Short mmCIF file of N, CA, C and O in Angstrom, two decimals:
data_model
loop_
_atom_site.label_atom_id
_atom_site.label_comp_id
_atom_site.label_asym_id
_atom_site.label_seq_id
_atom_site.Cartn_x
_atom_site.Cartn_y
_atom_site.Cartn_z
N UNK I 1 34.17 139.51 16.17
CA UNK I 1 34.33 139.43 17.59
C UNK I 1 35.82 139.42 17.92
O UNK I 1 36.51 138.50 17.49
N UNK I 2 36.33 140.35 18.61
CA UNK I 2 37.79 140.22 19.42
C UNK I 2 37.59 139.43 20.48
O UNK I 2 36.62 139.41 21.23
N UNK I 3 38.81 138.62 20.49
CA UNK I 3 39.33 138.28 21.49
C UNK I 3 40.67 138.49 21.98
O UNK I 3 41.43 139.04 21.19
N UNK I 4 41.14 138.13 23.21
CA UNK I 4 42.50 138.28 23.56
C UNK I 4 43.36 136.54 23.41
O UNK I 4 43.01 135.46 22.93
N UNK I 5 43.91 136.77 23.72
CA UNK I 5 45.00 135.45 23.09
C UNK I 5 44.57 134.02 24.25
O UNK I 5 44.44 132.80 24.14
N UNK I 6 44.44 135.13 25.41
CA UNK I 6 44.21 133.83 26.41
C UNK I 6 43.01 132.95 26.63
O UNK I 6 42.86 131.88 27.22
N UNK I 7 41.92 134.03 25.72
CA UNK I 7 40.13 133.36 25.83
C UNK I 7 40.70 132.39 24.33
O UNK I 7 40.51 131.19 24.15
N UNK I 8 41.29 133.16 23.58
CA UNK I 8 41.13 132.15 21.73
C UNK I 8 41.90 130.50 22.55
O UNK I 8 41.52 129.44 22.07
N UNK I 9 42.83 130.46 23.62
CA UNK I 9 43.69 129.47 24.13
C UNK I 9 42.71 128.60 24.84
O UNK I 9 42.67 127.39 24.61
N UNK I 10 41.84 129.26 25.82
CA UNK I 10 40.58 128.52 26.18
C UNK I 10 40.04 127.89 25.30
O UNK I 10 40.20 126.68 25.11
N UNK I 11 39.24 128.75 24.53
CA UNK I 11 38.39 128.57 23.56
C UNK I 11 38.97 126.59 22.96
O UNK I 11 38.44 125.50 23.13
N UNK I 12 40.23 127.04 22.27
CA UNK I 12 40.62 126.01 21.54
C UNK I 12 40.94 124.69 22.69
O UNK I 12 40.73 123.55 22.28
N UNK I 13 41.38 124.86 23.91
CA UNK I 13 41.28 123.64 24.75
C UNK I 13 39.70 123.45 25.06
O UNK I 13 39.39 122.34 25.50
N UNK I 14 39.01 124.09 24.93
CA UNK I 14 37.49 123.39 25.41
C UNK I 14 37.03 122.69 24.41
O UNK I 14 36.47 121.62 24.61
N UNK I 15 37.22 123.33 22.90
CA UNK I 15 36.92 122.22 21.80
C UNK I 15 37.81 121.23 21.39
O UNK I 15 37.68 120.58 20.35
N UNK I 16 38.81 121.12 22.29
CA UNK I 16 39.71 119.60 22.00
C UNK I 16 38.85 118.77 23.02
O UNK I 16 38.24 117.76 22.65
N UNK I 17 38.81 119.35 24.59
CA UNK I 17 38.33 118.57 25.34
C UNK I 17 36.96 118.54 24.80
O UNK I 17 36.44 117.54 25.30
N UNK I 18 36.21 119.06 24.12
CA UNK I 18 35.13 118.68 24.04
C UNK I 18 34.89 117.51 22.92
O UNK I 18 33.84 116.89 22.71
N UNK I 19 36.12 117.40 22.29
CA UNK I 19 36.16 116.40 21.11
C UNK I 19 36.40 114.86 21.13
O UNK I 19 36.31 113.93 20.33
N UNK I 20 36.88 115.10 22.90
CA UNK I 20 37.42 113.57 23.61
C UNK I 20 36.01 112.42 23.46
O UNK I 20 35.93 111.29 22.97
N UNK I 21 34.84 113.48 24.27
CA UNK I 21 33.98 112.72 24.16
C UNK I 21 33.44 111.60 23.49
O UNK I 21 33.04 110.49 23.84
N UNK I 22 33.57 112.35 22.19
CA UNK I 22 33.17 112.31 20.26
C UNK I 22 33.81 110.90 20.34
O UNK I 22 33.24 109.81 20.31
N UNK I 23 34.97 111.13 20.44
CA UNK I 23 36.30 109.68 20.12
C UNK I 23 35.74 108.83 20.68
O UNK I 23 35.38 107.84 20.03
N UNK I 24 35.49 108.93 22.05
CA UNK I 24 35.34 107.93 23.09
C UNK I 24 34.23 107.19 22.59
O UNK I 24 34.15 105.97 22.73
N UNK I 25 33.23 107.96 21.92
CA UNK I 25 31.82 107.26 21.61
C UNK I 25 31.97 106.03 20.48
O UNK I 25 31.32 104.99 20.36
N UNK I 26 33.28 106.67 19.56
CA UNK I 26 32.81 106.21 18.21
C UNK I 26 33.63 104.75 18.75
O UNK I 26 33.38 103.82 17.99
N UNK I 27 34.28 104.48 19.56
CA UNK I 27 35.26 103.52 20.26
C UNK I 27 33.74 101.99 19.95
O UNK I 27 34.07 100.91 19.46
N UNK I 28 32.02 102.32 20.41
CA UNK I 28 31.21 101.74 20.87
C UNK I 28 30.31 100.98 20.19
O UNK I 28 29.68 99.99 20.57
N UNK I 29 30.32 101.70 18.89
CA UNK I 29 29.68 101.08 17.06
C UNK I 29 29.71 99.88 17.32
O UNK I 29 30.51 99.25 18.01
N UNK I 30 28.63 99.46 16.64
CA UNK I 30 28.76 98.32 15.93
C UNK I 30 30.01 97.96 14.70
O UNK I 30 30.48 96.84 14.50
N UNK I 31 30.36 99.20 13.98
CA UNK I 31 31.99 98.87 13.69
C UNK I 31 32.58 98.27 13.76
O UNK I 31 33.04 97.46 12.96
N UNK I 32 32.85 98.59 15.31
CA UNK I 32 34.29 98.04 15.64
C UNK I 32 33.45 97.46 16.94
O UNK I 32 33.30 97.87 18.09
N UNK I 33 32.98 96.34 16.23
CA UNK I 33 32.71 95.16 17.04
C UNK I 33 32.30 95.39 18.43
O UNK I 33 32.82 94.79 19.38
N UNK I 34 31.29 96.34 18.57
CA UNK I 34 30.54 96.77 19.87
C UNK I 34 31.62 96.56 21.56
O UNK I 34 31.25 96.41 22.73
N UNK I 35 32.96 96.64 20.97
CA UNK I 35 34.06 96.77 22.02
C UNK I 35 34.07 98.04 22.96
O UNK I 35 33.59 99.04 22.43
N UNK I 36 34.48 98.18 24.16
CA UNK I 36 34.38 99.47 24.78
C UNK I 36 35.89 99.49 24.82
O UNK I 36 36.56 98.46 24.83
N UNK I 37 36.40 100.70 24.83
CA UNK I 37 37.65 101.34 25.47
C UNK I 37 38.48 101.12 24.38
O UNK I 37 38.20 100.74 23.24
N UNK I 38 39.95 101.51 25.09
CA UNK I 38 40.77 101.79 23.70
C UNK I 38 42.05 101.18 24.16
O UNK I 38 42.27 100.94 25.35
N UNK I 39 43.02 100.89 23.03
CA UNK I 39 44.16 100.27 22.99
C UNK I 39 45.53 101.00 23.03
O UNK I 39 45.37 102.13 22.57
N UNK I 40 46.79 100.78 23.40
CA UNK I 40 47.68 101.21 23.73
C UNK I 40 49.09 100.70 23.46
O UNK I 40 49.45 100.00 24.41
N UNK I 41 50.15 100.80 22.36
CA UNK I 41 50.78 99.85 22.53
C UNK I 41 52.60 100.89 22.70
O UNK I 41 53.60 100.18 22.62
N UNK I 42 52.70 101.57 22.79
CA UNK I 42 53.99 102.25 22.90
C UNK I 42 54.21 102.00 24.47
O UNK I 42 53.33 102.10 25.33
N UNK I 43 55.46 101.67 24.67
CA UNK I 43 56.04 101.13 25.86
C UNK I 43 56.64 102.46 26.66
O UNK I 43 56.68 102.59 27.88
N UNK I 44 57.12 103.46 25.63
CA UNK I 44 57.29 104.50 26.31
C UNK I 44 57.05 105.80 25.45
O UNK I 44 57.51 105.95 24.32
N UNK I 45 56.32 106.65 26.06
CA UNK I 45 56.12 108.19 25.39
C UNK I 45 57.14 109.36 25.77
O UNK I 45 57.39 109.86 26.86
N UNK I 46 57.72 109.66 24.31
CA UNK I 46 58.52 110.90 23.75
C UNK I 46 58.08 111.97 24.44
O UNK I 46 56.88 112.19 24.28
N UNK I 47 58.79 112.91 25.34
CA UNK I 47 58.09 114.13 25.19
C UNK I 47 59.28 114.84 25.43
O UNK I 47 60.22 114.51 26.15
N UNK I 48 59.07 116.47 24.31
CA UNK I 48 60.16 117.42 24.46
C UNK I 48 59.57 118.47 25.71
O UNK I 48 58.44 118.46 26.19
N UNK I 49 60.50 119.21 26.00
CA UNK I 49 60.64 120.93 26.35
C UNK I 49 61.48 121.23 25.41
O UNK I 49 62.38 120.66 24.79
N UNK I 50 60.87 122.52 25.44
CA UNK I 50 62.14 123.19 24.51
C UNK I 50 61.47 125.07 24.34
O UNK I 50 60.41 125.37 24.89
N UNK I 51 62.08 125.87 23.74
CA UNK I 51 61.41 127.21 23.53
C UNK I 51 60.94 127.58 22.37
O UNK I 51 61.86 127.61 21.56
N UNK I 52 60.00 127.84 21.92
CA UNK I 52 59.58 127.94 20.32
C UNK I 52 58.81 129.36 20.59
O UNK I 52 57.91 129.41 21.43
N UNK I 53 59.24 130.58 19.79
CA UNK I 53 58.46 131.78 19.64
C UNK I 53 58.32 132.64 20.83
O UNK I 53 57.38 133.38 21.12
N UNK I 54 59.84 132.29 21.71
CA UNK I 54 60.12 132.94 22.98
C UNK I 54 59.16 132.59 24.43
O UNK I 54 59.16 133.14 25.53
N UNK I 55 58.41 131.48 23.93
CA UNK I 55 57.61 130.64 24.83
C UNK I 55 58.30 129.33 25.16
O UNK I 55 58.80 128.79 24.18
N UNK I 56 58.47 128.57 26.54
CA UNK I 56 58.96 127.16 26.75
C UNK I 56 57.63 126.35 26.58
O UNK I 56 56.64 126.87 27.11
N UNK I 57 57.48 125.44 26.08
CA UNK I 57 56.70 124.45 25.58
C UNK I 57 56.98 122.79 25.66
O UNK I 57 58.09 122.29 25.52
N UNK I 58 55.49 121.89 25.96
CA UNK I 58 56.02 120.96 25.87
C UNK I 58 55.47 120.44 24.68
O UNK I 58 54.62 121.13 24.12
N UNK I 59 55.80 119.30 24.17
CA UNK I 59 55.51 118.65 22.82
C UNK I 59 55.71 117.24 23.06
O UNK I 59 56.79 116.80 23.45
N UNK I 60 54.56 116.43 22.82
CA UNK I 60 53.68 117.23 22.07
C UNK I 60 52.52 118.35 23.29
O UNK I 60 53.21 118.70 24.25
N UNK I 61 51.68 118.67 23.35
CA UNK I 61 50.96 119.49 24.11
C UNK I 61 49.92 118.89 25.14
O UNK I 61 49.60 119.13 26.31
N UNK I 62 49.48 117.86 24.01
CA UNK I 62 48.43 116.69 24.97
C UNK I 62 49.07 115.39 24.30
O UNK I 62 49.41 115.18 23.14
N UNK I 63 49.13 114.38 25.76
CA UNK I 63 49.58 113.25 25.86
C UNK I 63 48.65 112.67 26.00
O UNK I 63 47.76 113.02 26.78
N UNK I 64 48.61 111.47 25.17
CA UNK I 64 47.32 110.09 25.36
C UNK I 64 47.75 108.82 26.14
O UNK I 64 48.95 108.57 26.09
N UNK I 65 47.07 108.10 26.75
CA UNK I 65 47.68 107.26 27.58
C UNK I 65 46.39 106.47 27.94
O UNK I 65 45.37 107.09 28.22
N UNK I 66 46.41 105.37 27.94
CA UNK I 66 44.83 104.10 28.28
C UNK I 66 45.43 103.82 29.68
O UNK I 66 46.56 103.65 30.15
N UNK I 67 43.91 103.87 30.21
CA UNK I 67 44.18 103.02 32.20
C UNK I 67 44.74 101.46 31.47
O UNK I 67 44.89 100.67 30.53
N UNK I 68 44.92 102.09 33.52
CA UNK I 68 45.24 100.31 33.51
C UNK I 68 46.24 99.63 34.00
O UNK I 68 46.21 98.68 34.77
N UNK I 69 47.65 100.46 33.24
CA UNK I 69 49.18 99.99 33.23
C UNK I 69 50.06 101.35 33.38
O UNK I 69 49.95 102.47 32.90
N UNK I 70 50.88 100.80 34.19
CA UNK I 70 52.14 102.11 34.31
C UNK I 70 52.28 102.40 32.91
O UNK I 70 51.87 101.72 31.97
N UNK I 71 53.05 103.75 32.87
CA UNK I 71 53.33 104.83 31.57
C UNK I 71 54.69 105.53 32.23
O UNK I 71 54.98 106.22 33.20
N UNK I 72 55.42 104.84 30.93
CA UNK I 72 56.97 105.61 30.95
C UNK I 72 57.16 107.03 30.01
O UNK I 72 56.59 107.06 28.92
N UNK I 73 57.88 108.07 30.41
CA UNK I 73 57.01 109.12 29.74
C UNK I 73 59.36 109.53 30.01
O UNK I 73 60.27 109.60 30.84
N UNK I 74 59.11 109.61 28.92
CA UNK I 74 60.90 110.08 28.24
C UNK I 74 60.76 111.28 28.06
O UNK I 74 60.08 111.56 27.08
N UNK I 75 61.32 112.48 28.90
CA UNK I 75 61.40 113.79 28.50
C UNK I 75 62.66 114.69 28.12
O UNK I 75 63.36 115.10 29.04
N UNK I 76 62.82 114.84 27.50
CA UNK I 76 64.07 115.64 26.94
C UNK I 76 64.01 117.13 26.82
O UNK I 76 63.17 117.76 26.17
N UNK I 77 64.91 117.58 27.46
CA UNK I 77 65.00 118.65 27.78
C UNK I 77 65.89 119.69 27.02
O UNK I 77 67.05 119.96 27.36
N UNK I 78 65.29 120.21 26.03
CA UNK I 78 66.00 120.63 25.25
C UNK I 78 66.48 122.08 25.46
O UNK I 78 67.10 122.44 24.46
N UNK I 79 66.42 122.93 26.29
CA UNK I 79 67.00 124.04 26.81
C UNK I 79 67.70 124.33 28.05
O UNK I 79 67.42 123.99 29.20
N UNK I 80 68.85 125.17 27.50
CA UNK I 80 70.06 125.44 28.49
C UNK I 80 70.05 125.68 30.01
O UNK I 80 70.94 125.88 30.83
N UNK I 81 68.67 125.57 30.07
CA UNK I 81 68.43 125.30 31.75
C UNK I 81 67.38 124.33 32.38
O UNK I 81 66.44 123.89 31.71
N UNK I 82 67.56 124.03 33.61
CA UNK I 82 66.44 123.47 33.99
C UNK I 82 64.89 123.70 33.75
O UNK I 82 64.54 124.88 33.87
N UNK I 83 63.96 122.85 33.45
CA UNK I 83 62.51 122.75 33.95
C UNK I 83 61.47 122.02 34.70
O UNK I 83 61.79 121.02 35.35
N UNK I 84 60.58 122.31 34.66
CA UNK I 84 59.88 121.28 35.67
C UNK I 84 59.39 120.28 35.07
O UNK I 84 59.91 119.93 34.01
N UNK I 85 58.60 119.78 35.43
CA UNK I 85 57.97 118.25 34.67
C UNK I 85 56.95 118.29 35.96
O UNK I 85 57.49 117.56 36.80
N UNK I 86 55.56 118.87 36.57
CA UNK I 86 54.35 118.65 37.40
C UNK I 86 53.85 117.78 36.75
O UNK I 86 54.49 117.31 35.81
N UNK I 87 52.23 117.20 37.12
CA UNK I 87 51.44 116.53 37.39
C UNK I 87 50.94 116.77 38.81
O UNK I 87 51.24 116.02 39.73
N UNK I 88 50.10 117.93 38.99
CA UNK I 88 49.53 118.18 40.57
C UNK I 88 49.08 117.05 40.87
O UNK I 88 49.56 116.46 41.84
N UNK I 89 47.89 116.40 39.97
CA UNK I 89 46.51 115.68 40.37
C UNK I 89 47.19 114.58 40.59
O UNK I 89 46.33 113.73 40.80
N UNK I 90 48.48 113.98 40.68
CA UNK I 90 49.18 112.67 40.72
C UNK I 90 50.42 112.96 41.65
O UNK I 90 51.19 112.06 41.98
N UNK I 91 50.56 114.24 42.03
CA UNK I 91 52.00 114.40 42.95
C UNK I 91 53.51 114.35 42.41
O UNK I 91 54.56 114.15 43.02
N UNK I 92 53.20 114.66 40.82
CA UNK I 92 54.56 114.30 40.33
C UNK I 92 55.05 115.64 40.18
O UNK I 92 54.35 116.61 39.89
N UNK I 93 56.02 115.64 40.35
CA UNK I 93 56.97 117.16 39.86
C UNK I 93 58.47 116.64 40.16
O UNK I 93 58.98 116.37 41.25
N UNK I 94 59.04 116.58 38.87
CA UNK I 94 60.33 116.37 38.63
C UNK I 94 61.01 118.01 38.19
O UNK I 94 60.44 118.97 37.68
N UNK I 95 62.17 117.89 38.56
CA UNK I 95 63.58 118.71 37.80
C UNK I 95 63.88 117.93 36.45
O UNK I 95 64.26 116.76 36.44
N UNK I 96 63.65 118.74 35.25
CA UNK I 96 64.08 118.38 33.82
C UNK I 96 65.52 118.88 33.82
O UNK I 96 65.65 120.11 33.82
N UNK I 97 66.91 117.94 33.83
CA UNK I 97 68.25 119.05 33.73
C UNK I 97 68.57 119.60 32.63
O UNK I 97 68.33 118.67 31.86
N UNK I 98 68.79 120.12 32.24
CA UNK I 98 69.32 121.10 30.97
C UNK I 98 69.75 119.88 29.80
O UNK I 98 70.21 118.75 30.01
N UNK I 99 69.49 120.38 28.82
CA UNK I 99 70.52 119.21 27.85
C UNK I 99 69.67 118.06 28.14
O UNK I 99 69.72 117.39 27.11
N UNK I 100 69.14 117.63 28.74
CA UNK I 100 69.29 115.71 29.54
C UNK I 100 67.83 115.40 29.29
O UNK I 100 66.86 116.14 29.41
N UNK I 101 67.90 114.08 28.88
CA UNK I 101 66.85 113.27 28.75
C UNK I 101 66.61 112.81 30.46
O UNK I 101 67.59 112.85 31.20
N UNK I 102 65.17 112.34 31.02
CA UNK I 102 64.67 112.31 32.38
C UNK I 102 63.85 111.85 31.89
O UNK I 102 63.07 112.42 31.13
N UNK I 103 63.81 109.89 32.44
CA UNK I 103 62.54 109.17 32.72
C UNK I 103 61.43 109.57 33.78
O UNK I 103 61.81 110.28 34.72
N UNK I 104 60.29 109.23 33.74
CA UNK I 104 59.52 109.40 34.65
C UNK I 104 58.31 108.24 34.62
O UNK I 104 57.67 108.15 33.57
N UNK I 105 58.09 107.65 35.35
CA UNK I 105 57.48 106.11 35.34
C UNK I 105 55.89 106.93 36.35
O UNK I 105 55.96 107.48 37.45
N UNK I 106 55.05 106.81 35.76
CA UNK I 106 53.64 107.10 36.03
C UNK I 106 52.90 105.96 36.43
O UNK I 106 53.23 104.96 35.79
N UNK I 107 51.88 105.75 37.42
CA UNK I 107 51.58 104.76 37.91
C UNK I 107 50.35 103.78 37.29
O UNK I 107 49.70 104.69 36.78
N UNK I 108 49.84 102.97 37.08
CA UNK I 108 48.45 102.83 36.11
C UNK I 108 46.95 103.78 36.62
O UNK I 108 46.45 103.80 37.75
N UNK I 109 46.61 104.32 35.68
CA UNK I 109 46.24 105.56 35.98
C UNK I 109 44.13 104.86 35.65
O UNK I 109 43.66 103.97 34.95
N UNK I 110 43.56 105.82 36.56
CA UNK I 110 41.82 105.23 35.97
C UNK I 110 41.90 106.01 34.58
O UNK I 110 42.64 106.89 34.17
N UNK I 111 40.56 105.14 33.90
CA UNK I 111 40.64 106.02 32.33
C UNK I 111 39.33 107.48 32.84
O UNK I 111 38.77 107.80 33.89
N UNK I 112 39.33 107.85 31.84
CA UNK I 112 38.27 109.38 31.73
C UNK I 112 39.02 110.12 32.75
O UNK I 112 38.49 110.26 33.85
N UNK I 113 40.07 110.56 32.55
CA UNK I 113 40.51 111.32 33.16
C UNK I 113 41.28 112.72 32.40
O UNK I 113 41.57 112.42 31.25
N UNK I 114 41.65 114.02 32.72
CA UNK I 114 42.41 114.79 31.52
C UNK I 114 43.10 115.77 32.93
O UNK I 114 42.40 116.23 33.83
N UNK I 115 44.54 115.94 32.85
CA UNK I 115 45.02 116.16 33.62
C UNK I 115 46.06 117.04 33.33
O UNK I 115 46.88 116.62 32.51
N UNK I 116 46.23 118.13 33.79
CA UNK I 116 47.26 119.33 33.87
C UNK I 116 48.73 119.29 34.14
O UNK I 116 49.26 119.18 35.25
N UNK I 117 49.37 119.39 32.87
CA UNK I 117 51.17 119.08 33.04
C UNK I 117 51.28 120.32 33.09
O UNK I 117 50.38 121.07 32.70
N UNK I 118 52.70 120.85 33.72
CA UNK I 118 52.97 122.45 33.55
C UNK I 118 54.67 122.28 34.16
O UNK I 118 55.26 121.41 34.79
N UNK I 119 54.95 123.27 33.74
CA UNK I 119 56.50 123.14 34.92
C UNK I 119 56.13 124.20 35.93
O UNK I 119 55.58 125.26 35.65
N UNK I 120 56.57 123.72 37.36
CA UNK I 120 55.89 123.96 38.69
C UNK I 120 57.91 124.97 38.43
O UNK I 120 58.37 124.87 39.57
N UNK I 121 58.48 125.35 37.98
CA UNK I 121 59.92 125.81 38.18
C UNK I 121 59.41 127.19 37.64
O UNK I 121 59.66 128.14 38.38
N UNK I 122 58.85 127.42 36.68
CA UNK I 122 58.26 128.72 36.00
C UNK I 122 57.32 128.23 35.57
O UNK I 122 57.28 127.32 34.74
N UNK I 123 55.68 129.27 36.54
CA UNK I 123 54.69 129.13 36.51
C UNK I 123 54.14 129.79 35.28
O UNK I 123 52.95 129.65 34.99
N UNK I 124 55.21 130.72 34.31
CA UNK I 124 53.90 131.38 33.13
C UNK I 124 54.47 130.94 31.93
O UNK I 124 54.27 131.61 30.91
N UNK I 125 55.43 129.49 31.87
CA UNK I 125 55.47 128.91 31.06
C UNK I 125 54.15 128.29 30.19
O UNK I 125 53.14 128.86 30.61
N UNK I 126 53.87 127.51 29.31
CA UNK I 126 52.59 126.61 28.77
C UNK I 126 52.54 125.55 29.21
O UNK I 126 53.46 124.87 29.66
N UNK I 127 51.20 125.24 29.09
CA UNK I 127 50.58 123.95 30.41
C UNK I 127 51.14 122.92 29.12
O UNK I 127 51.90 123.33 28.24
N UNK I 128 50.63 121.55 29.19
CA UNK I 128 50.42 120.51 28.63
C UNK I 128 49.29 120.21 29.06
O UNK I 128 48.73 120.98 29.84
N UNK I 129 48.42 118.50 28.51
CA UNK I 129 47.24 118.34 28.94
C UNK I 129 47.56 116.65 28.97
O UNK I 129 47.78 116.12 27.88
N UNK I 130 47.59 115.98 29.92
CA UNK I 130 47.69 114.06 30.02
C UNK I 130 46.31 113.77 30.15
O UNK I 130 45.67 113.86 31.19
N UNK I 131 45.62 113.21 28.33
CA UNK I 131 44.23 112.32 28.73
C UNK I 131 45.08 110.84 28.90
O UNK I 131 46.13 110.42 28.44
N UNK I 132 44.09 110.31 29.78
CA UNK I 132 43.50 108.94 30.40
C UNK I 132 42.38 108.33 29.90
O UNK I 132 41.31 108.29 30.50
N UNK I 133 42.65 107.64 28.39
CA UNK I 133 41.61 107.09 28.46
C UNK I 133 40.94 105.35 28.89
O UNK I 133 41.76 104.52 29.29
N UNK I 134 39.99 105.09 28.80
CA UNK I 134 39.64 103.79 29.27
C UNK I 134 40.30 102.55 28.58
O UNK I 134 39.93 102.31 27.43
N UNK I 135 40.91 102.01 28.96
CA UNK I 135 41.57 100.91 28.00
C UNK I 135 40.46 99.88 27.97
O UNK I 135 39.55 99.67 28.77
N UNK I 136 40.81 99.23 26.73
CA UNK I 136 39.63 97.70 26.26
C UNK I 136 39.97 96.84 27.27
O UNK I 136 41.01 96.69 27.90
N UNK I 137 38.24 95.96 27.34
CA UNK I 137 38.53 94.78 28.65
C UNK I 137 39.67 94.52 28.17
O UNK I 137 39.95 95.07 27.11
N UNK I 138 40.77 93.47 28.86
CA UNK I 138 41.39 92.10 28.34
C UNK I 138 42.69 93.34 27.77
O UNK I 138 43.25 92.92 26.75
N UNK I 139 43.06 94.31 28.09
CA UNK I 139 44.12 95.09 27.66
C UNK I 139 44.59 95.94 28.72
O UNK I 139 45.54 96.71 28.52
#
């Protein structure tokens, strides 16, 4: 079967998102102590731009993040010009400056959520993907 580059790109985000589920379930076992939701402990998340294979990219591609509590999200901007930094579904869209690291403080977010990063500066750059998942009671 052929495909073109942009269905194999689908393809492979529908079986990540379809893999969230999977995680979320195994969170519910008797395992791990019939607990719901999940834990979180990095105070702030790394994320690059940069160009790899004549494409701008962010990295990592999908960001994890538990409701609940604000999320500091460190982006570094590793190419000689500006980019964007969106979040439609939340109203965020920052200027990334060239060279420069750019905080961005996210608000406590509901969990089950999976949400579309992109730079809103050049639209046929590559998306990113921010899951939300449910954080544990008492966390």
């Amino acid at each position: 079967m052929r495909t073109t580059n942009g269905s194999r790109t689908r393809a492979r985000s529908a079986l990540a998102l379809a893999a969230l589920p999977a995680a979320a379930v195994g969170c519910h076992g008797p395992m791990n102590g019939g607990h719901h939701g999940f834990t979180s402990d990095p105070g702030t998340v790394q994320v690059l731009t940069t160009d790899t294979g004549g494409k701008n990219v962010f990295i990592p591609s999908t960001i994890v993040v538990t409701s609940g509590h604000p999320v500091k999200l460190s982006i570094f901007n590793t190419t000689d010009v500006p980019h964007g930094f969106a979040i439609p579904a939340l109203n965020v869209a920052e200027v990334l400056p060239a060279k420069a690291e750019h905080e961005i403080e996210l608000p406590a977010l509901e969990g089950h959520q999976v949400l579309q990063i992109k730079c809103h500066l050049h639209e046929k750059h590559r998306t990113a993907t921010l899951v939300v998942l449910p954080a544990r009671e008492g966390h």
